[in-house]
Each structure stands twice: as C-alpha cells, then as structure tokens.
CSV table of C-alpha atoms in Angstrom, one decimal:
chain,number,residue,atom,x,y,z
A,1,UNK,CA,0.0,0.0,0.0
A,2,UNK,CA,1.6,3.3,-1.2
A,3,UNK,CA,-1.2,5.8,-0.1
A,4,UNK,CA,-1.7,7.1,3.0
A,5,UNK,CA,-5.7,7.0,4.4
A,6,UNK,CA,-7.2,8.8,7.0
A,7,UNK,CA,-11.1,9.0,8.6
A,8,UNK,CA,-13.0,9.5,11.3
A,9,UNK,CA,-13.2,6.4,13.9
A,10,UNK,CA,-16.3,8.3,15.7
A,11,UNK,CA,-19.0,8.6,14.6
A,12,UNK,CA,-20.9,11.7,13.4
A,13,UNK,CA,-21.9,14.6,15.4
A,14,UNK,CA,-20.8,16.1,18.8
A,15,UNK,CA,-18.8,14.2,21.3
A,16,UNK,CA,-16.5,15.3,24.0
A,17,UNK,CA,-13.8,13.5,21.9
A,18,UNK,CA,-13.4,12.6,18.9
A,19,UNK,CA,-10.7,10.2,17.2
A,20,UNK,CA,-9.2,10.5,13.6
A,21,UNK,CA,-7.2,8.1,12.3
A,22,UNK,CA,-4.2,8.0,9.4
A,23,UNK,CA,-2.7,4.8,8.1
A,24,UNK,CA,0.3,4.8,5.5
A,25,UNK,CA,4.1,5.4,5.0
A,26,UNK,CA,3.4,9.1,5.1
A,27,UNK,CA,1.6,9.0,8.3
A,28,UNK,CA,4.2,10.6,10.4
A,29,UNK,CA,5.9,13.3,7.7
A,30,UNK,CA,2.1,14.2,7.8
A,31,UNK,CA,1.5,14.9,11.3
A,32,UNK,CA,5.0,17.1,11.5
A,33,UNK,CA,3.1,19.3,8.9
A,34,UNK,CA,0.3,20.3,11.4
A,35,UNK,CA,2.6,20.5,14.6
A,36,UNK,CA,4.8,23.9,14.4
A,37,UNK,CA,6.9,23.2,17.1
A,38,UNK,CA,9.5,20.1,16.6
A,39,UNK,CA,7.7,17.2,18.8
A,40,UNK,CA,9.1,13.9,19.4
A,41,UNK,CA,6.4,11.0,18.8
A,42,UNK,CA,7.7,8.0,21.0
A,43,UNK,CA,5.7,4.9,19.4
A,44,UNK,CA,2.1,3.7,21.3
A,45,UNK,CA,2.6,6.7,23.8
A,46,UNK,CA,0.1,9.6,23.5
A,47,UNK,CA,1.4,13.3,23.1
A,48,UNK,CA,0.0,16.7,24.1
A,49,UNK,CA,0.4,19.0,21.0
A,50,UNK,CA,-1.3,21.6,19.5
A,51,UNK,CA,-2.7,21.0,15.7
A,52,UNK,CA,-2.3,24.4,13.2
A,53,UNK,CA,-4.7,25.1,10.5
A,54,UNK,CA,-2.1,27.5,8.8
A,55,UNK,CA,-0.8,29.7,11.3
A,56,UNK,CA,-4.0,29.3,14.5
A,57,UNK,CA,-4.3,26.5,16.2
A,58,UNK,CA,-7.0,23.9,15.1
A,59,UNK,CA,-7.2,22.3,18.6
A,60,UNK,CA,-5.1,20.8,21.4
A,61,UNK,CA,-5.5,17.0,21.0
A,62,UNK,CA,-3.5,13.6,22.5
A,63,UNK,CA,-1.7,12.3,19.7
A,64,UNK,CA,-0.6,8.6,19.4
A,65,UNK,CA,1.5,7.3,16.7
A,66,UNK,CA,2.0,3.7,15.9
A,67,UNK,CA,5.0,2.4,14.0
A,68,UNK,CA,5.1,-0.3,11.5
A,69,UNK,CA,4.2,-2.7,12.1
A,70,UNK,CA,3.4,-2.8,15.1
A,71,UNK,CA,-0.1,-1.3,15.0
A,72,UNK,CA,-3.6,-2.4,14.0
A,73,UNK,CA,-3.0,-2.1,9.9
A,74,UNK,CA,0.8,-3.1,10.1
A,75,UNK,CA,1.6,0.3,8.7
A,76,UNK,CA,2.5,3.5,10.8
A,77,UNK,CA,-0.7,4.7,12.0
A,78,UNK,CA,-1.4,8.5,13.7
A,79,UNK,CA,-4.8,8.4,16.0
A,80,UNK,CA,-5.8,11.9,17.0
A,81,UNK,CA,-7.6,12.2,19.8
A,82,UNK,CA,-9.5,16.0,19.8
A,83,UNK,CA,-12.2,17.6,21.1
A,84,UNK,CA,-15.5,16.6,19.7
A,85,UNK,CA,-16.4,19.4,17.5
A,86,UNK,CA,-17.9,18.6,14.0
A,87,UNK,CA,-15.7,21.5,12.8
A,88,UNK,CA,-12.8,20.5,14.6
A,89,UNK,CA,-12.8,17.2,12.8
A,90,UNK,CA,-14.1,18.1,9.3
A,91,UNK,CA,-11.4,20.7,9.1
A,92,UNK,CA,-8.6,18.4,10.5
A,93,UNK,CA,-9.4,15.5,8.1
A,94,UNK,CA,-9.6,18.3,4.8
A,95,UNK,CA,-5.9,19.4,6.1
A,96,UNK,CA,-4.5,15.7,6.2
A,97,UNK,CA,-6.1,15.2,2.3
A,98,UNK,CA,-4.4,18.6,2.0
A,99,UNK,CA,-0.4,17.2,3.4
A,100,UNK,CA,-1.4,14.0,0.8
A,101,UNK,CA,-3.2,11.8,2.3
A,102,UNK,CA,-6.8,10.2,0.8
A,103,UNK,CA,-10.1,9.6,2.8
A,104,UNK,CA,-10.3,5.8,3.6
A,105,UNK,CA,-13.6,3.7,1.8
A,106,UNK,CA,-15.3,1.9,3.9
A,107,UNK,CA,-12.9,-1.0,6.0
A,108,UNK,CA,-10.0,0.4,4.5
A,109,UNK,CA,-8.1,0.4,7.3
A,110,UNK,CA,-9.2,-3.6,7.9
A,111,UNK,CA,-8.9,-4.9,4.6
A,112,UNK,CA,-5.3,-3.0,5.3
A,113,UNK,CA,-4.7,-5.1,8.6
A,114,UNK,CA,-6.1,-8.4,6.5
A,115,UNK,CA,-3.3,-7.7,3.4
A,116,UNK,CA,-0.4,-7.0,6.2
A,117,UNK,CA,-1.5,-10.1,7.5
A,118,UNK,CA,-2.6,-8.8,11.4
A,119,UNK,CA,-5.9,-10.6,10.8
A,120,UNK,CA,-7.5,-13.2,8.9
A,121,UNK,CA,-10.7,-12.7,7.2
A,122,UNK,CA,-12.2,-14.9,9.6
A,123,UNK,CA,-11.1,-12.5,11.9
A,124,UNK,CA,-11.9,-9.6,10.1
A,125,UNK,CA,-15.3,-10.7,10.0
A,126,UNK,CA,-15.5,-11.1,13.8
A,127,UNK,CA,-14.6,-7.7,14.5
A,128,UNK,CA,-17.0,-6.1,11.3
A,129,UNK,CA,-19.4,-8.5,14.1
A,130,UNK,CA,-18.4,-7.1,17.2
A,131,UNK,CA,-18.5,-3.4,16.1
A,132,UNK,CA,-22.4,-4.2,15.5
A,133,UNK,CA,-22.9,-5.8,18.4
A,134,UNK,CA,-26.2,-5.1,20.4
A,135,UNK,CA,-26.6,-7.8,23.1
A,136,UNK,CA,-24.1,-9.8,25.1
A,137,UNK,CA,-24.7,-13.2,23.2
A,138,UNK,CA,-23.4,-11.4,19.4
A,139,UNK,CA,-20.8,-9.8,21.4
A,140,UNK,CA,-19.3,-12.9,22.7
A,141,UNK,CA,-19.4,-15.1,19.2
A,142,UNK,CA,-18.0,-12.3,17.1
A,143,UNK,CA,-15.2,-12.1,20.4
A,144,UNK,CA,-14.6,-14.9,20.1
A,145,UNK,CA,-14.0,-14.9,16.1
A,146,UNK,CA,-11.5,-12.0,16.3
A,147,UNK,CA,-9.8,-13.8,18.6
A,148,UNK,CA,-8.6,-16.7,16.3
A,149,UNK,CA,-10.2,-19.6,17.7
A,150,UNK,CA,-12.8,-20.3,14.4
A,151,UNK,CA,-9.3,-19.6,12.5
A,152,UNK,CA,-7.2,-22.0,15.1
A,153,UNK,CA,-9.9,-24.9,14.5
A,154,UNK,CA,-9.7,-24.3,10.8
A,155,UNK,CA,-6.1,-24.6,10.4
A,156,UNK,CA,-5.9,-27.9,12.8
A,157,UNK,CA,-8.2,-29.0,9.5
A,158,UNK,CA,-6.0,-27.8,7.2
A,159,UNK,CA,-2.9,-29.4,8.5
A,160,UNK,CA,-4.5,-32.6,8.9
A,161,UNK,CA,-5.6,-32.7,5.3
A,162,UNK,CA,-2.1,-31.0,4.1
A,163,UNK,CA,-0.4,-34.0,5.6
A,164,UNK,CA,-2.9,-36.2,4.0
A,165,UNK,CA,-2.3,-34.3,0.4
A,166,UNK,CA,1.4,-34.7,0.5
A,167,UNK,CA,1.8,-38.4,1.2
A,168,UNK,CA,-0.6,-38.5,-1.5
A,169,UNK,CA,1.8,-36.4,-3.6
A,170,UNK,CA,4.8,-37.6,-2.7
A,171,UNK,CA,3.3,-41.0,-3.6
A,172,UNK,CA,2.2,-39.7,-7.1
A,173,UNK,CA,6.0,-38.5,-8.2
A,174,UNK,CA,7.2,-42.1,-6.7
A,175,UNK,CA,8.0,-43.2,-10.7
A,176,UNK,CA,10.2,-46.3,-9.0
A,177,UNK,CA,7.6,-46.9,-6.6
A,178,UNK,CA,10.6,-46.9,-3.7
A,179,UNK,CA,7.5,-45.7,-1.4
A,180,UNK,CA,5.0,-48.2,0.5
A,181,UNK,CA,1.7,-48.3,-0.2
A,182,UNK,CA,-0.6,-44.8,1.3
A,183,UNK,CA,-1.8,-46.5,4.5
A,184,UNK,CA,-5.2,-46.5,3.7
A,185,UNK,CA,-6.7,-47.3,6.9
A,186,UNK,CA,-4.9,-44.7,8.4
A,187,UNK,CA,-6.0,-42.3,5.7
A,188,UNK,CA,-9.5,-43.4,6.1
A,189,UNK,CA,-9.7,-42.7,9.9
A,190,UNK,CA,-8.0,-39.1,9.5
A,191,UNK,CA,-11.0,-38.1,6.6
A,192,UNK,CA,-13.2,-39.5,9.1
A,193,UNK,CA,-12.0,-36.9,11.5
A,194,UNK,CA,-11.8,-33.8,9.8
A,195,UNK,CA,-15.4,-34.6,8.3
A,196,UNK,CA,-16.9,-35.0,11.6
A,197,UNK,CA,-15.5,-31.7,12.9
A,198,UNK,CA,-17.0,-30.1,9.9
A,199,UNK,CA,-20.5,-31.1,10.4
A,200,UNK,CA,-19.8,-30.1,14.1
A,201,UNK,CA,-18.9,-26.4,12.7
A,202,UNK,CA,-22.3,-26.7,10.1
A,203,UNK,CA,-24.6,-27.7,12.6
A,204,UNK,CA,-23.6,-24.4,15.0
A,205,UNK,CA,-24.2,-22.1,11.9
A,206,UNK,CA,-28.8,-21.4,12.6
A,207,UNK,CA,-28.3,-20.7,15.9
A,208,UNK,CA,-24.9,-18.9,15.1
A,209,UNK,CA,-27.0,-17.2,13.1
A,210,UNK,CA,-29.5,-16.3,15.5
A,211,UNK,CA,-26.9,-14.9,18.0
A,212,UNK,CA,-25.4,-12.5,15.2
A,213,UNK,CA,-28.7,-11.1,14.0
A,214,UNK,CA,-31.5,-12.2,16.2
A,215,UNK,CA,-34.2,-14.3,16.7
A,216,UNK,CA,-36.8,-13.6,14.0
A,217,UNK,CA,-40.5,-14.9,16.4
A,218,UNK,CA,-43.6,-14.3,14.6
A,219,UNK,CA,-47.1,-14.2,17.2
A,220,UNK,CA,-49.7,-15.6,15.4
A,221,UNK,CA,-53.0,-16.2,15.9
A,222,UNK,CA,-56.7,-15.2,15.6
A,223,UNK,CA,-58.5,-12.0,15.9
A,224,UNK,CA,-58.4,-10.7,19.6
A,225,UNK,CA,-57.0,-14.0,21.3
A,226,UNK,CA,-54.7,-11.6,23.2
A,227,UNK,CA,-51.1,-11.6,20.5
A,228,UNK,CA,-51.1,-7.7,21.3
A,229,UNK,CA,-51.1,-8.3,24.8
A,230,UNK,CA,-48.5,-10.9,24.8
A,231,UNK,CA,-46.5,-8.5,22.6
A,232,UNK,CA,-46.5,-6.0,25.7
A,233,UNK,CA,-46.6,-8.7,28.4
A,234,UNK,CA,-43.0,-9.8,27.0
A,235,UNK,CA,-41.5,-6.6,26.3
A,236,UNK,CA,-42.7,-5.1,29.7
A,237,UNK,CA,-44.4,-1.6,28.1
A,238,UNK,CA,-47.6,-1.1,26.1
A,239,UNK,CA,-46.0,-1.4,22.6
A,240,UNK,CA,-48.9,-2.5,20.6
A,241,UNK,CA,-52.9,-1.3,20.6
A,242,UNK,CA,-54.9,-3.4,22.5
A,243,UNK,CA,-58.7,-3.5,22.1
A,244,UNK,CA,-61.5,-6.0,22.7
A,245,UNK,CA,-62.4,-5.0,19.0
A,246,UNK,CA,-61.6,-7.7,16.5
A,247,UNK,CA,-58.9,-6.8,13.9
A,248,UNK,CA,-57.3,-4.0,15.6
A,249,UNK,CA,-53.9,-4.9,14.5
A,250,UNK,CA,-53.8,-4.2,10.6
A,251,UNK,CA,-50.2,-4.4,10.2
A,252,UNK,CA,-47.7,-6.1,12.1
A,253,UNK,CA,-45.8,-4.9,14.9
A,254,UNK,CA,-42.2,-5.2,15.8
A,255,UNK,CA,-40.1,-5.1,18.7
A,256,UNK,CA,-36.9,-6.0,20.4
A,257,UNK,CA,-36.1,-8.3,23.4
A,258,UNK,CA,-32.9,-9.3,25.4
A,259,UNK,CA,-33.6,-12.3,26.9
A,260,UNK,CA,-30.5,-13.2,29.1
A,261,UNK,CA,-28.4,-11.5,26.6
A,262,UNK,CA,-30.0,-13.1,23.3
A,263,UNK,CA,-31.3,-10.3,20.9
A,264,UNK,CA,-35.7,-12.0,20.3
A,265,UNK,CA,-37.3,-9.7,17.5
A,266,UNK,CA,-40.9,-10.4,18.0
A,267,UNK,CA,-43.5,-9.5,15.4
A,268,UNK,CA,-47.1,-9.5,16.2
A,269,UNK,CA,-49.4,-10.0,13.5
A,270,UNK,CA,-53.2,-9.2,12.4
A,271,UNK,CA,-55.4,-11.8,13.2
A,272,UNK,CA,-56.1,-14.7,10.9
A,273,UNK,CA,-60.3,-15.2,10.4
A,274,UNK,CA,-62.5,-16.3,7.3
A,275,UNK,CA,-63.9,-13.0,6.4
A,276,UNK,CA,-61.8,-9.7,6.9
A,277,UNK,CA,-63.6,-6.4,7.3
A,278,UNK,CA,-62.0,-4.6,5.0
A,279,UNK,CA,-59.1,-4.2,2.6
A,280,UNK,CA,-56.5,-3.0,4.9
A,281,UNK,CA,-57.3,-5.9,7.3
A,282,UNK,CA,-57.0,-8.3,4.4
A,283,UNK,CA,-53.5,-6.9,3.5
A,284,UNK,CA,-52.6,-7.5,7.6
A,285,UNK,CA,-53.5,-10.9,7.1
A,286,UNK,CA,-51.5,-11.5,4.2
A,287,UNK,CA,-48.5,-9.5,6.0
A,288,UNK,CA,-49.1,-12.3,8.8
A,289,UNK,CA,-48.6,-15.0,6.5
A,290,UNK,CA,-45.3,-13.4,5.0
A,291,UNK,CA,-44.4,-12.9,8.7
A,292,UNK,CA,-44.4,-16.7,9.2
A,293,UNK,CA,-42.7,-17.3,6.5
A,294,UNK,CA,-39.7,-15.1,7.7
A,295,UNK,CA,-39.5,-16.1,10.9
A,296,UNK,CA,-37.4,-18.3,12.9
A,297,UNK,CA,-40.1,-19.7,15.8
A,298,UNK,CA,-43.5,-19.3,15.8
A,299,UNK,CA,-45.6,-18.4,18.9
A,300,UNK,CA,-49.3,-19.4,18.4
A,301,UNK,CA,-51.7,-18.0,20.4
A,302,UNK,CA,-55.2,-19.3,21.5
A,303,UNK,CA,-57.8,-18.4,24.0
A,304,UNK,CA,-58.7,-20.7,26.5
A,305,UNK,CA,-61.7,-18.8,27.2
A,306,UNK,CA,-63.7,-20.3,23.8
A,307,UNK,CA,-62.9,-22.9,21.5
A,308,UNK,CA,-61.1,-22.5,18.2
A,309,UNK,CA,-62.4,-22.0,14.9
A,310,UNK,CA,-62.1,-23.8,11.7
A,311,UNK,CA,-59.4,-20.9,10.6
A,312,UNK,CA,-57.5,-21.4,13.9
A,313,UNK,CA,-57.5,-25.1,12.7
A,314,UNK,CA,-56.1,-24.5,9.5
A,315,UNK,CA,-53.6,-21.6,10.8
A,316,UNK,CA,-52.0,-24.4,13.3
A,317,UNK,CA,-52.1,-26.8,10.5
A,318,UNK,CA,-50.0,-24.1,8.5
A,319,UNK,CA,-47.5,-23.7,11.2
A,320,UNK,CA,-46.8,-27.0,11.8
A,321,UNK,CA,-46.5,-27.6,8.0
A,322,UNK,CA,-43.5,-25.2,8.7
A,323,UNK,CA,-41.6,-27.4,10.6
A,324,UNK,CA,-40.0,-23.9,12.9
A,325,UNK,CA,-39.9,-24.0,16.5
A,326,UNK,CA,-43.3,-23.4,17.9
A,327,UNK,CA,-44.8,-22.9,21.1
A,328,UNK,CA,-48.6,-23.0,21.5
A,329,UNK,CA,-49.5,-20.1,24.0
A,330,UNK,CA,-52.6,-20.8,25.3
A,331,UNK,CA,-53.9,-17.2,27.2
A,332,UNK,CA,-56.5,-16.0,29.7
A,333,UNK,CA,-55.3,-18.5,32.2
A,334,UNK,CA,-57.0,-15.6,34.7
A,335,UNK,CA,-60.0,-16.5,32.6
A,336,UNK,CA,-60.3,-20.4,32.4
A,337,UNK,CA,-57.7,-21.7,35.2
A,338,UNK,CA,-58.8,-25.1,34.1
A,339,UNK,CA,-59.3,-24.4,30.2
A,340,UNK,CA,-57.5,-27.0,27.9
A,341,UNK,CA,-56.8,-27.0,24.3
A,342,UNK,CA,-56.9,-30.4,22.1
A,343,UNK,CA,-53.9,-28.7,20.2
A,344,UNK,CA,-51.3,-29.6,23.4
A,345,UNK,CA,-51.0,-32.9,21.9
A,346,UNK,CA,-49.5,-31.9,18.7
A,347,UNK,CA,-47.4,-29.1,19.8
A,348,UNK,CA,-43.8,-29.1,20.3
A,349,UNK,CA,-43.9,-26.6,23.1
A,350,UNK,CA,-46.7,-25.4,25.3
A,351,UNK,CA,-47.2,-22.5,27.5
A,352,UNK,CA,-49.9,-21.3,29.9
A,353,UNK,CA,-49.9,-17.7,30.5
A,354,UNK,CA,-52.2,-14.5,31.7
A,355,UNK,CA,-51.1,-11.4,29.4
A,356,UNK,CA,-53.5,-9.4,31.9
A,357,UNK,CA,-51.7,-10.5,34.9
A,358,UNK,CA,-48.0,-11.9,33.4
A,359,UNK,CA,-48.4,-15.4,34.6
A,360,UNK,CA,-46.5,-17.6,32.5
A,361,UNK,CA,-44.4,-15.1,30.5
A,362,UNK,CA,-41.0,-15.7,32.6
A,363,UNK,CA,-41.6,-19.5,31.1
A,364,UNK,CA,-42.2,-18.6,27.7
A,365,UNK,CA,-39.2,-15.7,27.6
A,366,UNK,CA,-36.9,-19.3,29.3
A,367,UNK,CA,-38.6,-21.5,26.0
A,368,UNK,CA,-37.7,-18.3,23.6
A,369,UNK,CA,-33.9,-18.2,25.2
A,370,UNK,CA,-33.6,-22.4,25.0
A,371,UNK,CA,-34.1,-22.3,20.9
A,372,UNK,CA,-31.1,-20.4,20.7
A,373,UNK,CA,-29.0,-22.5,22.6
A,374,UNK,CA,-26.3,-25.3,21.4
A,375,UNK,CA,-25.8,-28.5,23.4
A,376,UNK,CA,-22.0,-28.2,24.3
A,377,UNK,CA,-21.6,-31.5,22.7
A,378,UNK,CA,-22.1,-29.5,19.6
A,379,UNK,CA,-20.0,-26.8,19.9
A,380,UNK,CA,-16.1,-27.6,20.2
A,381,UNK,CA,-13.5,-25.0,21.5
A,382,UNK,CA,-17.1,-22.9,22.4
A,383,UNK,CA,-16.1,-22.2,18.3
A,384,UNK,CA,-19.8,-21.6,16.1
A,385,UNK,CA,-20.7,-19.4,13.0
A,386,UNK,CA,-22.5,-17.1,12.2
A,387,UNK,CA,-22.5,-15.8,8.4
A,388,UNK,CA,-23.9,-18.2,5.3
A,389,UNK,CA,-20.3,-17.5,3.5
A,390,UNK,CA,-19.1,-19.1,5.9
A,391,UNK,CA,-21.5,-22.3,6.6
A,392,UNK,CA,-21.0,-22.5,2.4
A,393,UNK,CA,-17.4,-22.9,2.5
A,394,UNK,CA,-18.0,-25.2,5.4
A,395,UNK,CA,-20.2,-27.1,3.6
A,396,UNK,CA,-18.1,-27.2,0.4
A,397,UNK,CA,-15.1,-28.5,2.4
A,398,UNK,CA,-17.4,-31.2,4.1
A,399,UNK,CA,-18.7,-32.1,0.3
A,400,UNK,CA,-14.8,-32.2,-1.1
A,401,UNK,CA,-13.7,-34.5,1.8
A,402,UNK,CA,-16.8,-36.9,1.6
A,403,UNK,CA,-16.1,-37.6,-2.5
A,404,UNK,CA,-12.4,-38.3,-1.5
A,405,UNK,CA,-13.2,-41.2,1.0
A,406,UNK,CA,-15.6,-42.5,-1.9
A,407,UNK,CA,-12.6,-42.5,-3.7
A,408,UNK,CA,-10.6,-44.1,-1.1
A,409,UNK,CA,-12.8,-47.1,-0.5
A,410,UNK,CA,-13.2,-47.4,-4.3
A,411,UNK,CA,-9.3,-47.6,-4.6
A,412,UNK,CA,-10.8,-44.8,-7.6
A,413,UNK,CA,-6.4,-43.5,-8.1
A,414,UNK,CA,-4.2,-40.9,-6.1
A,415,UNK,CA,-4.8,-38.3,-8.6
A,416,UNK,CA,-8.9,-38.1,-8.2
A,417,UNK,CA,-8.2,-38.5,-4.6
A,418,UNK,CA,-5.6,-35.5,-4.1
A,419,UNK,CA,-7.7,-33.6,-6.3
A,420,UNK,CA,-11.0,-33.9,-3.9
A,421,UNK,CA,-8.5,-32.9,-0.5
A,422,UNK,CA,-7.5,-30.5,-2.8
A,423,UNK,CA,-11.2,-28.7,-3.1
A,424,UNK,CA,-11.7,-29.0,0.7
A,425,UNK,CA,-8.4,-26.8,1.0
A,426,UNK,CA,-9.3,-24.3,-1.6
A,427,UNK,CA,-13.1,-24.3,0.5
A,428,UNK,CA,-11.1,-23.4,3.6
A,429,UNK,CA,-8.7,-21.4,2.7
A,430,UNK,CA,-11.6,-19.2,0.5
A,431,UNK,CA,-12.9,-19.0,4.0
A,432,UNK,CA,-10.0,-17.6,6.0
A,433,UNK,CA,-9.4,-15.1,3.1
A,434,UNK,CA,-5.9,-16.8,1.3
A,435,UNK,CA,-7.4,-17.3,-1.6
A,436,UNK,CA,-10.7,-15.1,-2.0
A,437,UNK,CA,-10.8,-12.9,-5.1
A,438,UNK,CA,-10.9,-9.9,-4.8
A,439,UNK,CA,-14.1,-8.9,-5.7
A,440,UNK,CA,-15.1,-11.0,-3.1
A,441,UNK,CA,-13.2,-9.6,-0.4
A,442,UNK,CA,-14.2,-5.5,-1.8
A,443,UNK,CA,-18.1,-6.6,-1.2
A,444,UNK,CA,-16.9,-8.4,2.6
A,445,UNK,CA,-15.1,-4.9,3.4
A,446,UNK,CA,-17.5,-2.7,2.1
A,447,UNK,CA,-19.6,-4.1,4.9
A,448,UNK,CA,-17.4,-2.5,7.9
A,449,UNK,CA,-17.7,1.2,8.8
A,450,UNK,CA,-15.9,4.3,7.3
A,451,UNK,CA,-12.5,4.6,10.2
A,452,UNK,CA,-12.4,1.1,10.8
C-alpha cells in the first residue's frame, strides 16, 4: 500500500472527543506538517500537541503514533484524539487530504490489517461482528472470532488434510515406486476426522446465526386472542394497541427483546379469520402469512376462554406444515384456570400464560432463550458461525472431503483422490481469506464502517 488513508473512527456529530485516524508510509511526515513546534512521537505513547490550520491552532489533542508494524494495519498509524467538534474534525481531516493523504472507503483500514497479515478474514469478520454488536450473546461469538479460535480450528483441519495431500503427492511423483503403499486405513480414519469436525462447525451455523442477528419470532393467531397483549406482556411496556375489538392490529408490529443477553425480535401479527372487514385488514393478514414465512419460531396463540375456529384449525395446520420451533401459548389463564386445548398434543412446546396478569411469561421468555442455545456437545472450543459464507465454504469442504473417502474405499487412483483434498483446501482457505478474489473480499469490506 503506497497511499496514506485517514477517517473518522467516531461517529458523526458532537462528542467530547473525537478520534481521527491516518494509516500509511506518510503518516508521520504528515503529522509534523500540522505540529509547528519540533515534537518527538515515542511509538504507542500519547502526546500533548497543539494541531495548526495555517498559522491558528486547530485544537489541542493527545496524539498517538504507531509504528510499523506494530499497529492495527501493520503500517504506521497516527490516532488523534480531539475535542469533539464537527468542525474541529471536518477541518482536520480536509488538512490531512491537504499534506497528501486520501479519505479511507469503507474497512480500508481492515482490509489493510487483513493484506499485512494482522488478521484473517475470519477475523476480520468477527470484529466487522463485534462493532455491530447489540446484546451480550453477538458480542461474545464475534469475540470470540476476532480472537482466532474459528481460524485456530480451521487450520488444525487444514494441517491434517495437508499431511494427508502430500503423502498422496509424494506418492504420485514415486515413478520407481521406492514408497509403501498410502496407508489406507490410516487415511480413512484421518477423513473421518476432519469430516466430523466439519459437520460439528455446520450444525452451529442457525443458531450462530441467531446470535449475530436475532431471533426472528412471529405471534400468530386469531383476531383478539390476546397476541397484542403478549406482545406488551414480553417486552414489559404497552407497545402495541390493544382493544376487545376484532382486527385492531392491521399491520404487524415489531419489537426487540434481550432475553438473558440473546437479541428475540418479536412481530405481532393481524389476526387470521375467514372474512376480513375490510381491505387493509385483508393486506394485515397476508403481512401475517409473510411474517411466518420469515421467521425463525413461531408463537401461536389461542384463548382458552372459547374454542377454536375452523381458521384457527387450519392456521395451526399451516404452522406445523413449517416445521420452525413453535410454542402454542394458550392465554387468559385468569379467565379459564382449568381451560385446555386439544392442540397440546400436537405441539412441540406449550405454554400457559395471563397477558393481563403476566403469569406464565418468565416461562415462555426461558422456552424463547432455549431455541437459541447449542448443546455443548455440539460446539467444540465454544467455536460456532454465524455468516452463510461461511456455513457455504463449510459445507463445500465437508462435500470435497466426503467424494475423496468414496474415492478411497473405491481404490478410484491418487490423482482423483488429491484432487477432492485439494477442493476442501481451496473451501477453507476461501474461507479464512488466502485465496478469496478480490471482488469477493471489496463486497466483505464494504460491509465494515468508514475509520475502521
């Protein structure tokens, strides 16, 4: 990299301090430009200095400078720490483009870090993960991907199957045939391993998933069976209209939970019935189907209070058709203490609750929180993921290594073999960024924030 970058690493508007940040072999000659007086700049220790715009001083800021490559890109890096002015920063970053350096595209400065190889893309995608962040559950997994330990599983894959690959190469340029025979049994039981930690990795990636971006939980139900009031009853305030008139809720309604640290999004719906009222109340019911669709887990409600109705038949008959996690909510326990519901016997979950009164609702938020949760036999090194490029890849590698154990119990030749533990290395190492195009890595970097 021959350019030097700089941006903004807070956000906009007005802060007490705000940091700027300059990457590239021209960091430092750059910062002497806007310091008048001769300053030292001891590497990783902060420095009081005054910044010029011309001949008046810009600001008084804590200046850092970080030599390569010892610093987060691997080139030197200047961080300016200054009062949080819009101005003062605007103006500062226009002087920098004005002593030569460029203003950074989005990730710059990581895709920099990735290149210099400080990071992996693996580990670029943790922190992109960590950055965005809202509950404690995201934070961890994307902590725990920026840390290396995905990337330390991956490689303890890739050298097994590199091991693998060159006794099958070394085999291959054996013209005298000096070599004994590949150990097949050997082979066979090394596959077998790196396959089965593979599907372990797969089978983390929904509920890795979940973690990142939240469960998506569509309330469903008929008209005035009490979804708004669950809706409220779970997220503790009066979020959506409640009324003891039928179709109230015309479009559906969205909010967001932290249960125990797991981001829930909840959407209540309108109310499924035979004959809606009016156009807007048919498009809520089609909006309810959509949100079903969408979603991750299902709650269905029902009133204990009266029995279901032919569409409340065929509406539960839809959602188990869906084969997502559902609970059955049966409400108005305040109602009908004693009120049952032939439906218990084909649901997977079931839940009593009083919206009115918020019985039942610290049970239901516990059956919410448990859908997002991996047995630790699943999980090794507490490693999951969390983005489908990565389950693909995954997946891929699991594919490549599955056709070369074919190939090894078929005796099917060294050369179709190699060239199957070939594709599960190119699938992995796609994955930790050695040999992603380019393209592909400008669309993964373009996903980070401006400064970062």
């Amino acid at each position: 990299m021959q350019t030097t970058i700089c941006a903004p690493a807070t956000g906009p508007g007005q802060y007490a301090v705000s940091l700027v940040r300059l990457s590239g072999p021209d960091a430092l000659s750059i910062l002497h430009k806007l310091v008048h007086t001769p300053k030292t700049f001891p590497p990783r220790e902060q420095v009081f200095c005054r910044l010029y715009d011309g001949e008046k001083v810009l600001d008084e800021a804590l200046v850092t400078y970080f030599a390569a490559p010892r610093s987060f890109t691997g080139e030197d890096v200047v961080e300016f720490a200054l009062h949080g002015s819009p101005y003062i920063r605007g103006r500062l970053l226009e002087l920098l483009c004005a002593h030569g350096a460029q203003a950074a595209k989005r990730g710059e400065f990581s895709y920099r870090a990735f290149v210099n190889g400080k990071m992996d893309l693996v580990q670029a995608q943790g922190l992109c993960d960590l950055i965005s962040a809202s509950n404690k559950a995201a934070h961890d997994l994307a902590l725990s991907s920026l840390e290396g330990r995905l990337s330390e599983k991956l490689a303890r894959i890739k050298t097994a199957l590199t091991d693998v690959l060159a006794q099958i190469e070394v085999r291959l340029d054996d013209q005298d045939e000096e070599l004994p025979p590949l150990n097949a049994a050997q082979t066979e039981q090394t596959l077998r391993a790196q396959i089965a930690s593979l599907v372990q990795l797969a089978d983390t990636f929904s509920v890795g998933r979940y973690i990142k971006e939240g469960l998506k939980v569509a309330i469903v139900g008929a008209p005035n069976c009490g979804k708004s009031s669950l809706l409220n009853a779970l997220v503790g305030f009066d979020r959506a209209i409640v009324s003891d008139q039928s179709g109230t809720t015309r479009d559906t309604v969205e909010e967001t939970l932290d249960i125990d640290g797991q981001k829930v999004i909840l959407t209540d719906t309108a109310g499924i019935r035979d004959h809606a009222l009016d156009p807007a109340e048919q498009e809520g019911m089609k909006r309810s189907l959509h949100a079903i669709e969408k979603a991750d887990a299902i709650l269905f409600v029902a009133d204990l209070t009266r029995e279901l109705t032919s569409q409340e038949e065929a509406l539960w008959d839809d959602v188990q058709r869906a084969s997502k996690p559902t609970v059955l909510v049966l409400n108005k326990t305040d109602e009908a203490p004693q009120g049952r519901c032939h439906l218990e016997g084909t649901a997977q979950y079931t839940v009593y609750v009083s919206c009115k009164k918020g019985d039942g609702i610290d049970g239901l938020k516990k059956q919410l929180r448990a859908f997002v949760e991996v047995p630790s036999a699943q999980v090794q090194d507490g490693v999951m993921i969390s983005n489908l490029r990565q389950y693909q890849a995954v997946l891929d590698a699991q594919t490549e290594l599955e056709s070369a154990l074919v190939q090894l119990n078929r005796d099917g030749g060294l050369e179709l073999y190699a060239e199957h533990i070939r594709g599960a290395l190119k699938a992995l190492k796609d994955l930790t960024g050695e040999v992603t195009p380019d393209d592909v890595l400008d669309v993964i970097f373009s996903k980070f924030c401006v400064g970062k």
